[in-house]
Tab-separated table of C-alpha atoms in Angstrom:
chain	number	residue	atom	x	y	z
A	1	UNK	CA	-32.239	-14.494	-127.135
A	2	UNK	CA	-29.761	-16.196	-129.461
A	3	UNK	CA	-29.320	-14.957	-132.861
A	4	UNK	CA	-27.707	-16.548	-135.944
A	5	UNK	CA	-24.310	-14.692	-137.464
A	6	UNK	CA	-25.941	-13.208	-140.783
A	7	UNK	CA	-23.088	-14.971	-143.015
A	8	UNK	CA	-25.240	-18.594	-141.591
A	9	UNK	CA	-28.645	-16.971	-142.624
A	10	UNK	CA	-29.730	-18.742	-145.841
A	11	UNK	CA	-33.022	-20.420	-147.517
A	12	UNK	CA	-32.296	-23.354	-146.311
A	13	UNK	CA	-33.576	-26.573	-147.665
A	14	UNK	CA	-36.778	-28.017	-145.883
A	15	UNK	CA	-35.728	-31.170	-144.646
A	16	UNK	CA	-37.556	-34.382	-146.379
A	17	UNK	CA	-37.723	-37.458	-145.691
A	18	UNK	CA	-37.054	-40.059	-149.160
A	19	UNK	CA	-38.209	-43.486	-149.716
A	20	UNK	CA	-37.517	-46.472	-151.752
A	21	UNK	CA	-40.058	-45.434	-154.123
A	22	UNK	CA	-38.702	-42.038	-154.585
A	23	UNK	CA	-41.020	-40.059	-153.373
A	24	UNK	CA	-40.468	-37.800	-150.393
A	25	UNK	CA	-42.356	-36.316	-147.196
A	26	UNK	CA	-41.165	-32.943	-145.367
A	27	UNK	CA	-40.743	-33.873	-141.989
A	28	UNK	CA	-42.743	-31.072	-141.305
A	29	UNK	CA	-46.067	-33.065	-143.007
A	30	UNK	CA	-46.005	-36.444	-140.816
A	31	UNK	CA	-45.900	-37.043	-136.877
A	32	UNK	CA	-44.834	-40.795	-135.799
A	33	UNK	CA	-46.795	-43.453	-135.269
A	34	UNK	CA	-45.134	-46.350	-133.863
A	35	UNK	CA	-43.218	-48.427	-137.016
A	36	UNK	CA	-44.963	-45.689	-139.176
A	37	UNK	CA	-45.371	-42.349	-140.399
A	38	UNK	CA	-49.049	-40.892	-140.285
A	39	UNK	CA	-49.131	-37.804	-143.059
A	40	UNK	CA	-50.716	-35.208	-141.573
A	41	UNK	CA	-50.392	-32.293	-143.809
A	42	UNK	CA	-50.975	-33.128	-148.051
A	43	UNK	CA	-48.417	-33.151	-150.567
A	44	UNK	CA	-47.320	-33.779	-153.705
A	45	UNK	CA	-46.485	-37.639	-152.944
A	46	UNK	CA	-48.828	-37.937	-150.072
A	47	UNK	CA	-52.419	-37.399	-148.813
A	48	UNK	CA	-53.585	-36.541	-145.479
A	49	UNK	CA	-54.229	-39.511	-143.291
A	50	UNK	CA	-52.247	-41.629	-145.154
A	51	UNK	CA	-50.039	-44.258	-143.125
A	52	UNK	CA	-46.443	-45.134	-144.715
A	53	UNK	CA	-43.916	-46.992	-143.434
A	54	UNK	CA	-41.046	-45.840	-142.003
A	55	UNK	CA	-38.798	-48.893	-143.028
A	56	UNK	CA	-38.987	-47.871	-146.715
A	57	UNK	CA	-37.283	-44.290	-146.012
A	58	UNK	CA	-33.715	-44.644	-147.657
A	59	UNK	CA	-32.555	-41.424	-146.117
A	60	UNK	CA	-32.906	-37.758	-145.344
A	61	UNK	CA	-32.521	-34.932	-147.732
A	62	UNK	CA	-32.336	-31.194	-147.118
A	63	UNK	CA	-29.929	-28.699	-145.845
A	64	UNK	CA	-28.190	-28.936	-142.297
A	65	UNK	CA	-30.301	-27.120	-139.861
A	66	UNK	CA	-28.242	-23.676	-139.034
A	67	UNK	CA	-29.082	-23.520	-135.301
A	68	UNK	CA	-27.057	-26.897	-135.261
A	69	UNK	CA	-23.663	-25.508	-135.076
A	70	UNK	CA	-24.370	-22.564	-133.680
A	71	UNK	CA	-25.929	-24.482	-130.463
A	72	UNK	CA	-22.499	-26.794	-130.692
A	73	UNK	CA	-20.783	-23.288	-130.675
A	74	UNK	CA	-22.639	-21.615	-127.269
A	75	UNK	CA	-21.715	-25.384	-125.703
A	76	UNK	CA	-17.933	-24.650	-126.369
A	77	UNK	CA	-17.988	-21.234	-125.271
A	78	UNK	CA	-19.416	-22.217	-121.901
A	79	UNK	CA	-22.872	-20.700	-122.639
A	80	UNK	CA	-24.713	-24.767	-122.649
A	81	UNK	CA	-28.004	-23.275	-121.287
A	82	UNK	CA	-28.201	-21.318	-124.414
A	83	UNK	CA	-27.255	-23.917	-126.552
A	84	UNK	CA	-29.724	-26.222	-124.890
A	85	UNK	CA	-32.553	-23.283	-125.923
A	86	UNK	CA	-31.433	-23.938	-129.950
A	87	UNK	CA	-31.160	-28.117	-129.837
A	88	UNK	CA	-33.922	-29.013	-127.749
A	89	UNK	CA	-35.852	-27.845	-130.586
A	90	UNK	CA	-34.622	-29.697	-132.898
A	91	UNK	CA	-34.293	-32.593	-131.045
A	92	UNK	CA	-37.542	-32.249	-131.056
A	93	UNK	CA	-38.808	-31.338	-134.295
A	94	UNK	CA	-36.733	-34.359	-135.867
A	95	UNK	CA	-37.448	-37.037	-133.763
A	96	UNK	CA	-39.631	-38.862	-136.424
A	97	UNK	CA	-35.783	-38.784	-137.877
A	98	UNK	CA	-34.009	-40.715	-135.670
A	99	UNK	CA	-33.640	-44.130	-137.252
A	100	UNK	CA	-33.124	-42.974	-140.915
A	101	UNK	CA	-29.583	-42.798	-142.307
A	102	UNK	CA	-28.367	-39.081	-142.773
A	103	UNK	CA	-30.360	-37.915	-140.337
A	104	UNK	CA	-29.539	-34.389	-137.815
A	105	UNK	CA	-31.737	-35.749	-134.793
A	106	UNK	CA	-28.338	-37.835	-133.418
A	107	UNK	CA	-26.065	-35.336	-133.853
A	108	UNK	CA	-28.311	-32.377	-132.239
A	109	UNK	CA	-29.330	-34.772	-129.328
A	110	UNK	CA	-25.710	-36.378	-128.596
A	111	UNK	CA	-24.831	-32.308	-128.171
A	112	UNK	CA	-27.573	-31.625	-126.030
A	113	UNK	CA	-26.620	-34.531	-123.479
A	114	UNK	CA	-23.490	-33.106	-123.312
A	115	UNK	CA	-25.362	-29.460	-122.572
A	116	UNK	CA	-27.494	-31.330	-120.069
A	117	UNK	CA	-24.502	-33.243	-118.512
A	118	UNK	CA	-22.566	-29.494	-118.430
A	119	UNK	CA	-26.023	-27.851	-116.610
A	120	UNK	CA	-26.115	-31.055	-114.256
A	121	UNK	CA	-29.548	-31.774	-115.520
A	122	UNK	CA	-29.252	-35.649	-115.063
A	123	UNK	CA	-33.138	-36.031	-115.964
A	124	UNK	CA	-32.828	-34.787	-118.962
A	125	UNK	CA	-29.368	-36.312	-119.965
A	126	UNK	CA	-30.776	-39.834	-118.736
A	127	UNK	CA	-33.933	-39.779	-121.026
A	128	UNK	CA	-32.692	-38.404	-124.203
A	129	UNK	CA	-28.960	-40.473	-123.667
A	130	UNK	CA	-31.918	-43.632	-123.773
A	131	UNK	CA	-33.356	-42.406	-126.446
A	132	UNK	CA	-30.084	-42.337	-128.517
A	133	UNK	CA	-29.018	-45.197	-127.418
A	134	UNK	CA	-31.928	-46.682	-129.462
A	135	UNK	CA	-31.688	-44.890	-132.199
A	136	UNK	CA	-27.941	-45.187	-132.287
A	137	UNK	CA	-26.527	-48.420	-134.937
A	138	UNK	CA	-23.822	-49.363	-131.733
A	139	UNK	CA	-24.945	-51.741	-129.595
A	140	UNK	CA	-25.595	-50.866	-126.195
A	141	UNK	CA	-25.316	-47.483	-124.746
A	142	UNK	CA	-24.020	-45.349	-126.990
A	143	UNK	CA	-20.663	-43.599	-126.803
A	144	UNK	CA	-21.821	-40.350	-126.620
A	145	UNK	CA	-24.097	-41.286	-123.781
A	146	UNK	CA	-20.711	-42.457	-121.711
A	147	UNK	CA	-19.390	-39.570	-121.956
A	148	UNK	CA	-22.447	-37.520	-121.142
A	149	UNK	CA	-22.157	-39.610	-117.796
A	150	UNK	CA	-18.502	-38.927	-117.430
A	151	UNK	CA	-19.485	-35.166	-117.614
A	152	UNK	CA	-22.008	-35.314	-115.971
A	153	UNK	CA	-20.077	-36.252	-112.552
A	154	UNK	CA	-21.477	-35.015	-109.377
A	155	UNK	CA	-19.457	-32.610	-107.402
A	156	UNK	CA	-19.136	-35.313	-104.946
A	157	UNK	CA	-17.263	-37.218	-107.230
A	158	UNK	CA	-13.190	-37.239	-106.894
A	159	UNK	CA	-11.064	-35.024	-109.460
A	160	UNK	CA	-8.986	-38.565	-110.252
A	161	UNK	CA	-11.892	-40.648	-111.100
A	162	UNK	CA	-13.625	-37.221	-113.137
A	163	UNK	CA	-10.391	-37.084	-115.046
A	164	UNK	CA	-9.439	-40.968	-115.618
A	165	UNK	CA	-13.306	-41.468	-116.895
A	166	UNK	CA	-12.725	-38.550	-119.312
A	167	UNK	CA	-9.067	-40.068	-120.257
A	168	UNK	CA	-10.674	-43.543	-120.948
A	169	UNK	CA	-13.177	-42.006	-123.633
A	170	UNK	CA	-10.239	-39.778	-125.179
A	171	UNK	CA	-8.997	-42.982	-126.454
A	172	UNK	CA	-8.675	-44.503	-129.854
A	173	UNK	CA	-10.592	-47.160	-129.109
A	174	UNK	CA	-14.186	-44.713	-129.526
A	175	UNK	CA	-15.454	-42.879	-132.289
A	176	UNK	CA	-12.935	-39.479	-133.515
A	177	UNK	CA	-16.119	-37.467	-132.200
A	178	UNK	CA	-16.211	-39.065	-128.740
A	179	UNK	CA	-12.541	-38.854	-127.911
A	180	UNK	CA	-12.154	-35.419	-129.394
A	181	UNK	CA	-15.142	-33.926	-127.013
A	182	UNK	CA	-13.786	-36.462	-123.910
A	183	UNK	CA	-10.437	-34.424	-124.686
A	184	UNK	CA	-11.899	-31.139	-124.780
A	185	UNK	CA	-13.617	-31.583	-121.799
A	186	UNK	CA	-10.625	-33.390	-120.027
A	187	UNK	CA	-8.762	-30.435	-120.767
A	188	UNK	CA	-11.600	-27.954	-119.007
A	189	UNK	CA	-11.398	-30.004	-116.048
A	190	UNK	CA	-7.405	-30.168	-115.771
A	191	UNK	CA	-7.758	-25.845	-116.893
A	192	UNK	CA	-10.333	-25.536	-113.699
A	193	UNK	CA	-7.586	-27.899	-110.997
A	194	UNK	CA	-6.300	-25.607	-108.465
A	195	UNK	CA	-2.039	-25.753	-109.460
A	196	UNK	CA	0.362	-27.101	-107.278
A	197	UNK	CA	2.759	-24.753	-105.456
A	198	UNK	CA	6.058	-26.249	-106.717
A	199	UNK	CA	6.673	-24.822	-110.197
A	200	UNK	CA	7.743	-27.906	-111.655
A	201	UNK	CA	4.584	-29.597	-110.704
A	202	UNK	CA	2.475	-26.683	-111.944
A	203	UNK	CA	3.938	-26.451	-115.017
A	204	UNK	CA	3.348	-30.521	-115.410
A	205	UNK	CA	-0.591	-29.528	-114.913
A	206	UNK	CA	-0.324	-26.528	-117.558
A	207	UNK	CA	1.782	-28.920	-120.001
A	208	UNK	CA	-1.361	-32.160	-119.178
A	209	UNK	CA	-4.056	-29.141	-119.915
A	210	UNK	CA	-2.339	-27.945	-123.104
A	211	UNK	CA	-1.964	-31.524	-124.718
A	212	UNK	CA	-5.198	-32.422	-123.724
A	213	UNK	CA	-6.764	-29.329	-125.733
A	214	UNK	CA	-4.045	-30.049	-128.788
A	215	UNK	CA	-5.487	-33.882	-129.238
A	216	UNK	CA	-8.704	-32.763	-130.487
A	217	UNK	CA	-7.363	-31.506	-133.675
A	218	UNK	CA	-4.271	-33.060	-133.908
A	219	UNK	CA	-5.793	-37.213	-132.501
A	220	UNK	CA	-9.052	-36.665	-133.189
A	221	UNK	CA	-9.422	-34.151	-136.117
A	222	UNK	CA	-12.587	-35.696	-137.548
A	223	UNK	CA	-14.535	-35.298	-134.268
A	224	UNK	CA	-15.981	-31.597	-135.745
A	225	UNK	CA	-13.782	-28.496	-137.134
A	226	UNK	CA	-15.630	-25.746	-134.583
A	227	UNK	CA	-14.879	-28.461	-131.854
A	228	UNK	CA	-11.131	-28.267	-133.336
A	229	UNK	CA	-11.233	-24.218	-133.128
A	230	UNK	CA	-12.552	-24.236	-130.054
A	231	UNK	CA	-9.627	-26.431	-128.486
A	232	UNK	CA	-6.899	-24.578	-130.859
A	233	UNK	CA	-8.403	-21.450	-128.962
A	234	UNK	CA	-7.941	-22.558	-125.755
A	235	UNK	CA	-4.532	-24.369	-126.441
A	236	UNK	CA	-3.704	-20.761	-127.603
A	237	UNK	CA	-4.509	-19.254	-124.419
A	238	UNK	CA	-2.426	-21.171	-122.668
A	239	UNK	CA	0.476	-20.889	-125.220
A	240	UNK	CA	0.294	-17.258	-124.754
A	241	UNK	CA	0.344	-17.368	-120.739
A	242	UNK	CA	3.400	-19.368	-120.999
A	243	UNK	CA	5.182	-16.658	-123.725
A	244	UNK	CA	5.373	-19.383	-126.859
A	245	UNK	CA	3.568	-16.451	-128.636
A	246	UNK	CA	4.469	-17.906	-132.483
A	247	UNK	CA	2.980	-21.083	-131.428
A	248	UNK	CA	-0.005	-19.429	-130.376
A	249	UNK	CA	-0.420	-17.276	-133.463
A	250	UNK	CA	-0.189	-21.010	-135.646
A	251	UNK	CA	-3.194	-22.169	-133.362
A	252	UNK	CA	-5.062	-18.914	-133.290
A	253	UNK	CA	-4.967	-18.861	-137.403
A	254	UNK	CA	-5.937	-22.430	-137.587
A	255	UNK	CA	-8.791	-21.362	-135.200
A	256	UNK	CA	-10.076	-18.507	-137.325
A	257	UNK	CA	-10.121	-21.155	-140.382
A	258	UNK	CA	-11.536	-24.482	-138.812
A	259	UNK	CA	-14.818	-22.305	-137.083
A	260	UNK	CA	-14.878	-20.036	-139.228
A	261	UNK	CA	-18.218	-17.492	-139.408
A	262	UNK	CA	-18.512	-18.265	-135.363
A	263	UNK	CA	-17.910	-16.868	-132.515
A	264	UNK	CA	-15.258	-18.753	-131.805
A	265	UNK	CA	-13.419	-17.559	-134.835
A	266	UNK	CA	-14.205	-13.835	-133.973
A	267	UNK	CA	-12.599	-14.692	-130.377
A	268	UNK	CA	-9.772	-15.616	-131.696
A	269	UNK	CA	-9.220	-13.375	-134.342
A	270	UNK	CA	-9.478	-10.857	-131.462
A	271	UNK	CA	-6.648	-13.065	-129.710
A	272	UNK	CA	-4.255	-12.632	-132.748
A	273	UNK	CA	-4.490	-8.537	-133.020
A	274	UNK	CA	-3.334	-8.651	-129.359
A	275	UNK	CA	-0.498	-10.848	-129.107
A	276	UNK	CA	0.435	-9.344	-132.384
């Protein structure tokens, strides 16, 4: 069982749901029902049974829910089963969210594809990537959704078409988010490649690894800041393997700030007392 750092631990606000009128609804207190929400619970604004409709929510208020980052966090540090255990939840819970602005249901499901794609549960990755794809203001399949495919990648599928797929989305032609995950995960795959024999060639592979991990915060820095610590950690590692220890001290630090309360930050403040 996953549980939350203590320093994340906090009464945090339930999330409501706000409408033109000003009044507001916990999500908690309605279920959907088709353009509309049915209240099921009382409130102060609301009676039970009473239909509203969910074109006159304005947006969501309420505090970020604190599995959220924490499931993003077991994703990056190769745990995505756990993860999946803390989003699906959510996912769930905020579904009635999904089309109103400020919402946490796209973010928490666009992460879970990606858990899903990791796991190689296509089921699951197909029906919730259609399912953002809905809810999602681009038009067609969304982003996120691509590169849930791209990860996603059978093992049948060859390493050059799993890493030019990834390339394409690391691009600045998607969203900061998309091409900073499409480069972290680009550089997983090149990390995982078997390296060539000749030195010079291996050290080309090491060098296409380590840039692909340094675009997420240097490219793409407004894709997520643990996303950016977790790809400054593993930049670091390899830093450190090939003795550029000052460089990797600069990333490690930079890691410790950008995720800083998670785990990733405790990994790499462990990485900094040893190279020091």
């Amino acid at each position: 069982m996953v549980s939350l750092p203590l320093s994340w631990v906090s009464a945090a606000e339930p999330l409501k749901i706000v409408f033109k009128n000003g009044k507001s609804l916990p999500i908690s207190a309605a279920v959907l029902q088709g353009a509309n929400l049915l209240v099921k619970t009382t409130t102060p604004d609301f009676i039970e049974g009473q239909s509203v409709s969910l074109a006159s929510a304005t947006h969501i208020y309420g505090d970020r829910p604190e599995a959220l980052d924490l499931g993003i966090v077991l994703l990056l540090t190769d745990k995505p089963e756990e993860a999946e255990k803390l989003l699906e939840p959510i996912v769930a819970e905020q579904k009635i969210t999904a089309s109103i602005p400020g919402n946490f249901w796209l973010e928490a499901a666009r992460v879970a594809v990606i858990a899903y794609a990791v796991n190689k549960n296509t089921n699951k990755a197909t029906d919730l990537g259609k399912e953002i794809s809905v809810a999602s203001t681009s038009q067609g399949v969304d982003p996120f959704v691509t590169l849930g495919k791209a990860v996603l990648m059978s093992s049948l599928t060859s390493y050059g078409d799993k890493e030019s797929s990834l390339r394409s989305l690391a691009s600045d032609k998607m969203p900061a988010d998309v091409a900073a995950y499409a480069s972290f995960y680009r550089g997983n795959l090149l990390n995982g490649a078997k390296r060539d024999k000749e030195p010079e060639k291996a050290l080309e592979q090491t060098m296409a690894t380590l840039n692909a991990y340094l675009s997420v915060s240097t490219l793409y820095p407004s894709g997520s800041r643990i996303l950016n610590g977790a790809a400054e950690l593993k930049a670091a590692d390899i830093l450190i393997s090939l003795n550029r220890r000052p460089e990797a001290i600069t990333l490690l630090n930079s890691a410790v700030r950008d995720a800083d309360g998670t785990l990733i930050a405790e990994e790499a403040t462990n990485r900094l007392k040893s190279v020091k």
